[in-house]
Amino acid sequence: MNNITYAFPKLKGVDPSCYIDAYSLVLLCSQAHTPRSFTMKLLEKLKKLCPYDEAMVFFLNENKKITGQYGVGVKEEWINSYLEYYMDEVPKTNPSFALRQDLRETDWEKTATIIDWSQYSGTEFIQNYINGRGLKYSWGFTFFDMNGNYRVTISLDRKTESPFTKREQTCFRLALPILNNMYRNFFYSGIDTSSKKKQSQWERYNFTAREAEIANLLCQGTTVKNISSILYIEVSTTYKHMAHIYKKAGVSSKQELLVELLQGKDT
């Protein structure tokens, strides 16, 4: 049990079983190899951990354009209705319900929000869409890529007068930061050391394997903090590697490095 709790933040007054449930959720999702299979496994486990009646999933690209969607227990016509009309109408009446928002990875209060729909009324969206589906509570949350762009948004919906309990919220919130780290790794291509093309482009710099990984992540726009998290190293260690990279590439700043590495010329 102690080994499990160390993987999660230690919170006062939390039932030990919450850590076990959070761990089992993370363990199941770790078996996924694509964003879609990840969300499917997640919803499969949440069906027991935080029972819901319906769920909707929307995948987005880095420009917040929807690239795919699916529902669990919800009729396809409701998903289409949202995409074809309400997705653009909602921001005009209540921006907090909008699919596209200016969300930040560190702001969990906004990226994992529970809505009691009885507190809202009067708009077309509430009357025709929310009441039309018979929704009482919705728990929405998002996962991000390594550049801080949210890439999937999920809504767990209940049709009964049973709000999400404190225990359900605690179990899921314990797992959320770890799940987000797992999800963003789907967008980390890393440095393919078996690729002759990349080796020929950068071999003149004589980067170590770790330096090549970091250089590649920098080229993808990944922040130093996120690089450290992805590679499981200290921020100070990342900066030390970057200093070596600068020296080998003959540059003195990240901007100069990106120009040097992305110009795609062999010398």
PDB file of C-alpha atoms in Angstrom:
ATOM      1  CA  MET A   1       0.000   0.000   0.000  1.00  0.00           C
ATOM      2  CA  ASN A   2       2.824   2.433   0.842  1.00  0.00           C
ATOM      3  CA  ASN A   3       4.371   1.950  -2.599  1.00  0.00           C
ATOM      4  CA  ILE A   4       1.067   2.965  -4.168  1.00  0.00           C
ATOM      5  CA  THR A   5       0.526   6.077  -2.068  1.00  0.00           C
ATOM      6  CA  TYR A   6       4.009   7.381  -2.852  1.00  0.00           C
ATOM      7  CA  ALA A   7       3.009   7.593  -6.520  1.00  0.00           C
ATOM      8  CA  PHE A   8       0.242  10.063  -5.684  1.00  0.00           C
ATOM      9  CA  PRO A   9       0.036  13.274  -3.637  1.00  0.00           C
ATOM     10  CA  LYS A  10      -0.484  12.529   0.045  1.00  0.00           C
ATOM     11  CA  LEU A  11      -3.766  14.099   1.136  1.00  0.00           C
ATOM     12  CA  LYS A  12      -5.125  14.256   4.655  1.00  0.00           C
ATOM     13  CA  GLY A  13      -8.333  12.383   5.368  1.00  0.00           C
ATOM     14  CA  VAL A  14      -8.292  10.372   2.150  1.00  0.00           C
ATOM     15  CA  ASP A  15      -9.580   6.805   2.358  1.00  0.00           C
ATOM     16  CA  PRO A  16      -6.657   4.467   1.475  1.00  0.00           C
ATOM     17  CA  SER A  17      -8.932   2.642  -0.966  1.00  0.00           C
ATOM     18  CA  CYS A  18      -8.998   5.818  -3.087  1.00  0.00           C
ATOM     19  CA  TYR A  19      -5.295   5.368  -3.783  1.00  0.00           C
ATOM     20  CA  ILE A  20      -5.896   1.771  -4.842  1.00  0.00           C
ATOM     21  CA  ASP A  21      -8.693   2.795  -7.215  1.00  0.00           C
ATOM     22  CA  ALA A  22      -6.573   5.607  -8.657  1.00  0.00           C
ATOM     23  CA  TYR A  23      -3.669   3.214  -9.135  1.00  0.00           C
ATOM     24  CA  SER A  24      -5.844   0.635 -10.920  1.00  0.00           C
ATOM     25  CA  LEU A  25      -7.144   3.370 -13.226  1.00  0.00           C
ATOM     26  CA  VAL A  26      -3.621   4.485 -14.118  1.00  0.00           C
ATOM     27  CA  LEU A  27      -2.489   0.882 -14.576  1.00  0.00           C
ATOM     28  CA  LEU A  28      -5.294   0.093 -17.027  1.00  0.00           C
ATOM     29  CA  CYS A  29      -4.712   3.222 -19.089  1.00  0.00           C
ATOM     30  CA  SER A  30      -0.972   2.515 -19.238  1.00  0.00           C
ATOM     31  CA  GLN A  31      -1.790  -0.455 -21.479  1.00  0.00           C
ATOM     32  CA  ALA A  32      -3.125   1.852 -24.213  1.00  0.00           C
ATOM     33  CA  HIS A  33      -1.017   2.655 -27.254  1.00  0.00           C
ATOM     34  CA  THR A  34      -3.104   5.349 -28.979  1.00  0.00           C
ATOM     35  CA  PRO A  35      -5.146   8.359 -27.801  1.00  0.00           C
ATOM     36  CA  ARG A  36      -8.382   6.624 -28.763  1.00  0.00           C
ATOM     37  CA  SER A  37      -7.608   3.363 -26.969  1.00  0.00           C
ATOM     38  CA  PHE A  38      -6.494   5.423 -23.963  1.00  0.00           C
ATOM     39  CA  THR A  39      -9.858   7.195 -23.716  1.00  0.00           C
ATOM     40  CA  MET A  40     -11.745   3.928 -24.264  1.00  0.00           C
ATOM     41  CA  LYS A  41      -9.897   2.218 -21.413  1.00  0.00           C
ATOM     42  CA  LEU A  42     -10.358   5.310 -19.259  1.00  0.00           C
ATOM     43  CA  LEU A  43     -14.117   5.398 -19.811  1.00  0.00           C
ATOM     44  CA  GLU A  44     -14.323   1.643 -19.274  1.00  0.00           C
ATOM     45  CA  LYS A  45     -12.779   1.989 -15.809  1.00  0.00           C
ATOM     46  CA  LEU A  46     -14.625   5.196 -14.916  1.00  0.00           C
ATOM     47  CA  LYS A  47     -17.915   3.449 -15.610  1.00  0.00           C
ATOM     48  CA  LYS A  48     -17.289   1.552 -12.357  1.00  0.00           C
ATOM     49  CA  LEU A  49     -15.237   4.139 -10.497  1.00  0.00           C
ATOM     50  CA  CYS A  50     -17.467   7.154 -11.243  1.00  0.00           C
ATOM     51  CA  PRO A  51     -20.652   5.669 -12.754  1.00  0.00           C
ATOM     52  CA  TYR A  52     -22.111   7.736 -15.587  1.00  0.00           C
ATOM     53  CA  ASP A  53     -25.038   7.344 -17.971  1.00  0.00           C
ATOM     54  CA  GLU A  54     -23.487   8.874 -21.062  1.00  0.00           C
ATOM     55  CA  ALA A  55     -20.096  10.144 -22.161  1.00  0.00           C
ATOM     56  CA  MET A  56     -18.825  12.211 -25.067  1.00  0.00           C
ATOM     57  CA  VAL A  57     -15.250  12.431 -26.347  1.00  0.00           C
ATOM     58  CA  PHE A  58     -13.826  15.012 -28.758  1.00  0.00           C
ATOM     59  CA  PHE A  59     -10.286  14.869 -30.136  1.00  0.00           C
ATOM     60  CA  LEU A  60      -8.645  18.096 -31.269  1.00  0.00           C
ATOM     61  CA  ASN A  61      -5.502  19.114 -33.112  1.00  0.00           C
ATOM     62  CA  GLU A  62      -3.063  21.779 -31.941  1.00  0.00           C
ATOM     63  CA  ASN A  63      -5.308  24.455 -33.509  1.00  0.00           C
ATOM     64  CA  LYS A  64      -8.345  23.293 -31.496  1.00  0.00           C
ATOM     65  CA  LYS A  65     -10.032  21.864 -34.580  1.00  0.00           C
ATOM     66  CA  ILE A  66     -12.025  18.691 -33.935  1.00  0.00           C
ATOM     67  CA  THR A  67     -10.410  15.702 -35.619  1.00  0.00           C
ATOM     68  CA  GLY A  68     -12.620  12.929 -34.221  1.00  0.00           C
ATOM     69  CA  GLN A  69     -15.336  12.112 -31.728  1.00  0.00           C
ATOM     70  CA  TYR A  70     -17.394   9.287 -30.260  1.00  0.00           C
ATOM     71  CA  GLY A  71     -19.992   8.745 -27.579  1.00  0.00           C
ATOM     72  CA  VAL A  72     -20.814   6.131 -24.960  1.00  0.00           C
ATOM     73  CA  GLY A  73     -24.519   5.612 -24.389  1.00  0.00           C
ATOM     74  CA  VAL A  74     -25.419   8.828 -26.216  1.00  0.00           C
ATOM     75  CA  LYS A  75     -27.299   8.846 -29.497  1.00  0.00           C
ATOM     76  CA  GLU A  76     -25.274   9.938 -32.494  1.00  0.00           C
ATOM     77  CA  GLU A  77     -27.894  12.549 -33.350  1.00  0.00           C
ATOM     78  CA  TRP A  78     -27.059  14.435 -30.146  1.00  0.00           C
ATOM     79  CA  ILE A  79     -23.364  14.477 -31.009  1.00  0.00           C
ATOM     80  CA  ASN A  80     -24.129  15.712 -34.514  1.00  0.00           C
ATOM     81  CA  SER A  81     -26.507  18.343 -33.150  1.00  0.00           C
ATOM     82  CA  TYR A  82     -23.769  19.678 -30.918  1.00  0.00           C
ATOM     83  CA  LEU A  83     -21.136  19.711 -33.660  1.00  0.00           C
ATOM     84  CA  GLU A  84     -23.372  21.215 -36.324  1.00  0.00           C
ATOM     85  CA  TYR A  85     -25.001  23.935 -34.235  1.00  0.00           C
ATOM     86  CA  TYR A  86     -24.436  24.221 -30.489  1.00  0.00           C
ATOM     87  CA  MET A  87     -20.643  24.130 -30.581  1.00  0.00           C
ATOM     88  CA  ASP A  88     -20.672  27.584 -32.206  1.00  0.00           C
ATOM     89  CA  GLU A  89     -23.727  28.901 -30.349  1.00  0.00           C
ATOM     90  CA  VAL A  90     -22.670  28.045 -26.790  1.00  0.00           C
ATOM     91  CA  PRO A  91     -19.720  30.500 -26.580  1.00  0.00           C
ATOM     92  CA  LYS A  92     -22.112  33.359 -27.385  1.00  0.00           C
ATOM     93  CA  THR A  93     -24.251  32.670 -24.310  1.00  0.00           C
ATOM     94  CA  ASN A  94     -21.913  31.008 -21.802  1.00  0.00           C
ATOM     95  CA  PRO A  95     -18.213  30.742 -22.713  1.00  0.00           C
ATOM     96  CA  SER A  96     -17.553  28.454 -19.727  1.00  0.00           C
ATOM     97  CA  PHE A  97     -19.479  25.670 -21.516  1.00  0.00           C
ATOM     98  CA  ALA A  98     -17.589  26.094 -24.791  1.00  0.00           C
ATOM     99  CA  LEU A  99     -15.553  23.243 -26.217  1.00  0.00           C
ATOM    100  CA  ARG A 100     -12.788  25.594 -27.327  1.00  0.00           C
ATOM    101  CA  GLN A 101     -11.363  27.559 -24.418  1.00  0.00           C
ATOM    102  CA  ASP A 102      -8.090  29.126 -23.369  1.00  0.00           C
ATOM    103  CA  LEU A 103      -7.182  26.283 -21.020  1.00  0.00           C
ATOM    104  CA  ARG A 104      -3.872  25.766 -19.263  1.00  0.00           C
ATOM    105  CA  GLU A 105      -2.485  22.400 -18.207  1.00  0.00           C
ATOM    106  CA  THR A 106      -1.756  23.595 -14.662  1.00  0.00           C
ATOM    107  CA  ASP A 107      -5.266  24.919 -14.032  1.00  0.00           C
ATOM    108  CA  TRP A 108      -7.034  21.776 -12.866  1.00  0.00           C
ATOM    109  CA  GLU A 109     -10.027  23.730 -11.553  1.00  0.00           C
ATOM    110  CA  LYS A 110     -10.923  24.596 -15.140  1.00  0.00           C
ATOM    111  CA  THR A 111      -9.727  21.439 -16.840  1.00  0.00           C
ATOM    112  CA  ALA A 112     -11.724  19.108 -14.569  1.00  0.00           C
ATOM    113  CA  THR A 113     -15.044  20.776 -13.859  1.00  0.00           C
ATOM    114  CA  ILE A 114     -18.347  19.398 -12.548  1.00  0.00           C
ATOM    115  CA  ILE A 115     -21.515  21.171 -13.659  1.00  0.00           C
ATOM    116  CA  ASP A 116     -24.871  21.002 -11.879  1.00  0.00           C
ATOM    117  CA  TRP A 117     -27.228  21.800 -14.746  1.00  0.00           C
ATOM    118  CA  SER A 118     -30.075  22.748 -12.385  1.00  0.00           C
ATOM    119  CA  GLN A 119     -28.136  25.942 -11.677  1.00  0.00           C
ATOM    120  CA  TYR A 120     -28.516  27.082 -15.279  1.00  0.00           C
ATOM    121  CA  SER A 121     -31.571  27.942 -17.323  1.00  0.00           C
ATOM    122  CA  GLY A 122     -32.966  30.294 -19.904  1.00  0.00           C
ATOM    123  CA  THR A 123     -30.711  29.629 -22.893  1.00  0.00           C
ATOM    124  CA  GLU A 124     -31.531  27.618 -25.977  1.00  0.00           C
ATOM    125  CA  PHE A 125     -28.594  25.317 -25.260  1.00  0.00           C
ATOM    126  CA  ILE A 126     -29.912  24.440 -21.791  1.00  0.00           C
ATOM    127  CA  GLN A 127     -33.548  24.110 -22.789  1.00  0.00           C
ATOM    128  CA  ASN A 128     -33.163  22.193 -26.029  1.00  0.00           C
ATOM    129  CA  TYR A 129     -29.878  20.355 -25.662  1.00  0.00           C
ATOM    130  CA  ILE A 130     -29.143  19.750 -21.982  1.00  0.00           C
ATOM    131  CA  ASN A 131     -32.777  19.274 -20.934  1.00  0.00           C
ATOM    132  CA  GLY A 132     -33.446  17.459 -24.193  1.00  0.00           C
ATOM    133  CA  ARG A 133     -30.835  14.877 -23.272  1.00  0.00           C
ATOM    134  CA  GLY A 134     -32.129  14.797 -19.704  1.00  0.00           C
ATOM    135  CA  LEU A 135     -28.760  15.652 -18.161  1.00  0.00           C
ATOM    136  CA  LYS A 136     -28.468  16.527 -14.474  1.00  0.00           C
ATOM    137  CA  TYR A 137     -24.704  16.596 -13.936  1.00  0.00           C
ATOM    138  CA  SER A 138     -21.677  16.689 -16.232  1.00  0.00           C
ATOM    139  CA  TRP A 139     -18.034  16.211 -15.331  1.00  0.00           C
ATOM    140  CA  GLY A 140     -15.775  17.573 -18.038  1.00  0.00           C
ATOM    141  CA  PHE A 141     -12.005  17.200 -18.208  1.00  0.00           C
ATOM    142  CA  THR A 142      -9.215  17.553 -20.745  1.00  0.00           C
ATOM    143  CA  PHE A 143      -5.777  16.114 -21.509  1.00  0.00           C
ATOM    144  CA  PHE A 144      -2.898  18.001 -23.098  1.00  0.00           C
ATOM    145  CA  ASP A 145       0.012  17.393 -25.401  1.00  0.00           C
ATOM    146  CA  MET A 146       3.605  18.181 -24.421  1.00  0.00           C
ATOM    147  CA  ASN A 147       3.305  21.729 -25.827  1.00  0.00           C
ATOM    148  CA  GLY A 148       0.426  22.577 -23.504  1.00  0.00           C
ATOM    149  CA  ASN A 149      -2.328  22.308 -26.135  1.00  0.00           C
ATOM    150  CA  TYR A 150      -5.387  20.388 -25.009  1.00  0.00           C
ATOM    151  CA  ARG A 151      -5.971  17.501 -27.380  1.00  0.00           C
ATOM    152  CA  VAL A 152      -9.028  15.720 -26.029  1.00  0.00           C
ATOM    153  CA  THR A 153     -12.014  16.803 -23.990  1.00  0.00           C
ATOM    154  CA  ILE A 154     -14.294  14.301 -22.268  1.00  0.00           C
ATOM    155  CA  SER A 155     -17.642  14.699 -20.558  1.00  0.00           C
ATOM    156  CA  LEU A 156     -19.153  12.198 -18.114  1.00  0.00           C
ATOM    157  CA  ASP A 157     -22.907  12.809 -17.931  1.00  0.00           C
ATOM    158  CA  ARG A 158     -25.478  11.729 -15.362  1.00  0.00           C
ATOM    159  CA  LYS A 159     -29.235  11.731 -15.862  1.00  0.00           C
ATOM    160  CA  THR A 160     -30.098  11.026 -12.237  1.00  0.00           C
ATOM    161  CA  GLU A 161     -30.275  13.397  -9.274  1.00  0.00           C
ATOM    162  CA  SER A 162     -27.057  11.920  -7.927  1.00  0.00           C
ATOM    163  CA  PRO A 163     -24.091  14.290  -7.932  1.00  0.00           C
ATOM    164  CA  PHE A 164     -20.574  12.951  -8.201  1.00  0.00           C
ATOM    165  CA  THR A 165     -19.543  12.066  -4.664  1.00  0.00           C
ATOM    166  CA  LYS A 166     -16.519  13.404  -2.826  1.00  0.00           C
ATOM    167  CA  ARG A 167     -14.934   9.951  -2.934  1.00  0.00           C
ATOM    168  CA  GLU A 168     -15.446   9.649  -6.701  1.00  0.00           C
ATOM    169  CA  GLN A 169     -13.899  13.064  -7.210  1.00  0.00           C
ATOM    170  CA  THR A 170     -10.943  12.265  -4.937  1.00  0.00           C
ATOM    171  CA  CYS A 171     -10.140   8.975  -6.704  1.00  0.00           C
ATOM    172  CA  PHE A 172     -10.185  10.528 -10.135  1.00  0.00           C
ATOM    173  CA  ARG A 173      -8.365  13.729  -9.194  1.00  0.00           C
ATOM    174  CA  LEU A 174      -5.561  11.695  -7.648  1.00  0.00           C
ATOM    175  CA  ALA A 175      -5.019  10.007 -10.989  1.00  0.00           C
ATOM    176  CA  LEU A 176      -5.567  13.006 -13.293  1.00  0.00           C
ATOM    177  CA  PRO A 177      -2.021  14.487 -13.300  1.00  0.00           C
ATOM    178  CA  ILE A 178      -0.475  11.083 -14.001  1.00  0.00           C
ATOM    179  CA  LEU A 179      -3.052  10.313 -16.687  1.00  0.00           C
ATOM    180  CA  ASN A 180      -2.312  13.637 -18.349  1.00  0.00           C
ATOM    181  CA  ASN A 181       1.418  12.866 -18.408  1.00  0.00           C
ATOM    182  CA  MET A 182       0.650   9.519 -19.991  1.00  0.00           C
ATOM    183  CA  TYR A 183      -1.614  11.079 -22.601  1.00  0.00           C
ATOM    184  CA  ARG A 184       0.817  13.751 -23.722  1.00  0.00           C
ATOM    185  CA  ASN A 185       3.449  11.077 -24.368  1.00  0.00           C
ATOM    186  CA  PHE A 186       1.349  10.018 -27.371  1.00  0.00           C
ATOM    187  CA  PHE A 187       2.545  13.251 -28.979  1.00  0.00           C
ATOM    188  CA  TYR A 188       6.219  12.701 -28.185  1.00  0.00           C
ATOM    189  CA  SER A 189       7.961  11.209 -31.193  1.00  0.00           C
ATOM    190  CA  GLY A 190      11.370  11.256 -29.580  1.00  0.00           C
ATOM    191  CA  ILE A 191      14.573  10.878 -31.545  1.00  0.00           C
ATOM    192  CA  ASP A 192      14.602   7.837 -33.759  1.00  0.00           C
ATOM    193  CA  THR A 193      18.183   6.662 -33.336  1.00  0.00           C
ATOM    194  CA  SER A 194      17.640   4.031 -36.019  1.00  0.00           C
ATOM    195  CA  SER A 195      16.752   6.659 -38.588  1.00  0.00           C
ATOM    196  CA  LYS A 196      19.666   7.211 -40.939  1.00  0.00           C
ATOM    197  CA  LYS A 197      18.113  10.435 -42.139  1.00  0.00           C
ATOM    198  CA  LYS A 198      18.187  12.105 -38.742  1.00  0.00           C
ATOM    199  CA  GLN A 199      21.589  10.699 -37.972  1.00  0.00           C
ATOM    200  CA  SER A 200      22.974  12.193 -41.176  1.00  0.00           C
ATOM    201  CA  GLN A 201      21.404  15.582 -40.365  1.00  0.00           C
ATOM    202  CA  TRP A 202      22.789  15.852 -36.837  1.00  0.00           C
ATOM    203  CA  GLU A 203      25.778  13.526 -36.770  1.00  0.00           C
ATOM    204  CA  ARG A 204      28.182  16.413 -37.296  1.00  0.00           C
ATOM    205  CA  TYR A 205      27.235  17.747 -33.841  1.00  0.00           C
ATOM    206  CA  ASN A 206      28.240  14.494 -32.147  1.00  0.00           C
ATOM    207  CA  PHE A 207      25.252  14.670 -29.762  1.00  0.00           C
ATOM    208  CA  THR A 208      24.877  11.942 -27.164  1.00  0.00           C
ATOM    209  CA  ALA A 209      21.616   9.956 -27.267  1.00  0.00           C
ATOM    210  CA  ARG A 210      20.185  12.086 -24.436  1.00  0.00           C
ATOM    211  CA  GLU A 211      21.291  15.339 -26.056  1.00  0.00           C
ATOM    212  CA  ALA A 212      19.655  14.257 -29.320  1.00  0.00           C
ATOM    213  CA  GLU A 213      16.401  13.548 -27.459  1.00  0.00           C
ATOM    214  CA  ILE A 214      16.428  16.972 -25.868  1.00  0.00           C
ATOM    215  CA  ALA A 215      17.385  18.722 -29.108  1.00  0.00           C
ATOM    216  CA  ASN A 216      14.504  16.972 -30.877  1.00  0.00           C
ATOM    217  CA  LEU A 217      12.021  18.005 -28.179  1.00  0.00           C
ATOM    218  CA  LEU A 218      13.226  21.588 -28.341  1.00  0.00           C
ATOM    219  CA  CYS A 219      12.614  21.537 -32.090  1.00  0.00           C
ATOM    220  CA  GLN A 220       9.046  20.414 -31.388  1.00  0.00           C
ATOM    221  CA  GLY A 221       8.483  23.479 -29.196  1.00  0.00           C
ATOM    222  CA  THR A 222       8.529  21.593 -25.897  1.00  0.00           C
ATOM    223  CA  THR A 223       9.314  23.678 -22.824  1.00  0.00           C
ATOM    224  CA  VAL A 224      12.271  22.850 -20.594  1.00  0.00           C
ATOM    225  CA  LYS A 225       9.895  21.943 -17.773  1.00  0.00           C
ATOM    226  CA  ASN A 226       7.955  19.522 -19.977  1.00  0.00           C
ATOM    227  CA  ILE A 227      11.144  18.021 -21.396  1.00  0.00           C
ATOM    228  CA  SER A 228      12.266  17.280 -17.852  1.00  0.00           C
ATOM    229  CA  SER A 229       8.925  15.670 -17.076  1.00  0.00           C
ATOM    230  CA  ILE A 230       8.865  13.596 -20.269  1.00  0.00           C
ATOM    231  CA  LEU A 231      12.414  12.310 -19.766  1.00  0.00           C
ATOM    232  CA  TYR A 232      12.105  11.985 -15.969  1.00  0.00           C
ATOM    233  CA  ILE A 233      15.112  14.191 -15.233  1.00  0.00           C
ATOM    234  CA  GLU A 234      15.631  17.314 -13.127  1.00  0.00           C
ATOM    235  CA  VAL A 235      15.173  20.726 -14.778  1.00  0.00           C
ATOM    236  CA  SER A 236      18.749  21.594 -13.807  1.00  0.00           C
ATOM    237  CA  THR A 237      19.933  18.452 -15.605  1.00  0.00           C
ATOM    238  CA  THR A 238      18.028  19.466 -18.730  1.00  0.00           C
ATOM    239  CA  TYR A 239      19.744  22.854 -18.695  1.00  0.00           C
ATOM    240  CA  LYS A 240      23.151  21.176 -18.350  1.00  0.00           C
ATOM    241  CA  HIS A 241      22.419  19.027 -21.403  1.00  0.00           C
ATOM    242  CA  MET A 242      21.259  22.134 -23.268  1.00  0.00           C
ATOM    243  CA  ALA A 243      24.556  23.886 -22.455  1.00  0.00           C
ATOM    244  CA  HIS A 244      26.438  20.970 -24.012  1.00  0.00           C
ATOM    245  CA  ILE A 245      24.109  21.036 -27.027  1.00  0.00           C
ATOM    246  CA  TYR A 246      24.720  24.769 -27.545  1.00  0.00           C
ATOM    247  CA  LYS A 247      28.481  24.262 -27.370  1.00  0.00           C
ATOM    248  CA  LYS A 248      28.465  21.379 -29.867  1.00  0.00           C
ATOM    249  CA  ALA A 249      26.164  23.243 -32.255  1.00  0.00           C
ATOM    250  CA  GLY A 250      28.190  26.458 -31.954  1.00  0.00           C
ATOM    251  CA  VAL A 251      25.269  28.591 -30.732  1.00  0.00           C
ATOM    252  CA  SER A 252      24.550  30.603 -27.610  1.00  0.00           C
ATOM    253  CA  SER A 253      20.727  30.558 -27.338  1.00  0.00           C
ATOM    254  CA  LYS A 254      17.724  28.352 -27.959  1.00  0.00           C
ATOM    255  CA  GLN A 255      16.607  30.530 -30.855  1.00  0.00           C
ATOM    256  CA  GLU A 256      19.979  30.153 -32.560  1.00  0.00           C
ATOM    257  CA  LEU A 257      19.875  26.417 -31.909  1.00  0.00           C
ATOM    258  CA  LEU A 258      16.460  26.030 -33.550  1.00  0.00           C
ATOM    259  CA  VAL A 259      17.621  27.947 -36.607  1.00  0.00           C
ATOM    260  CA  GLU A 260      20.714  25.734 -36.803  1.00  0.00           C
ATOM    261  CA  LEU A 261      18.882  22.422 -36.346  1.00  0.00           C
ATOM    262  CA  LEU A 262      15.766  23.163 -38.384  1.00  0.00           C
ATOM    263  CA  GLN A 263      17.471  24.547 -41.449  1.00  0.00           C
ATOM    264  CA  GLY A 264      17.871  20.947 -42.643  1.00  0.00           C
ATOM    265  CA  LYS A 265      21.237  21.412 -44.285  1.00  0.00           C
ATOM    266  CA  ASP A 266      24.136  19.026 -44.131  1.00  0.00           C
ATOM    267  CA  THR A 267      27.592  20.509 -44.044  1.00  0.00           C
TER     268      THR A 267
END
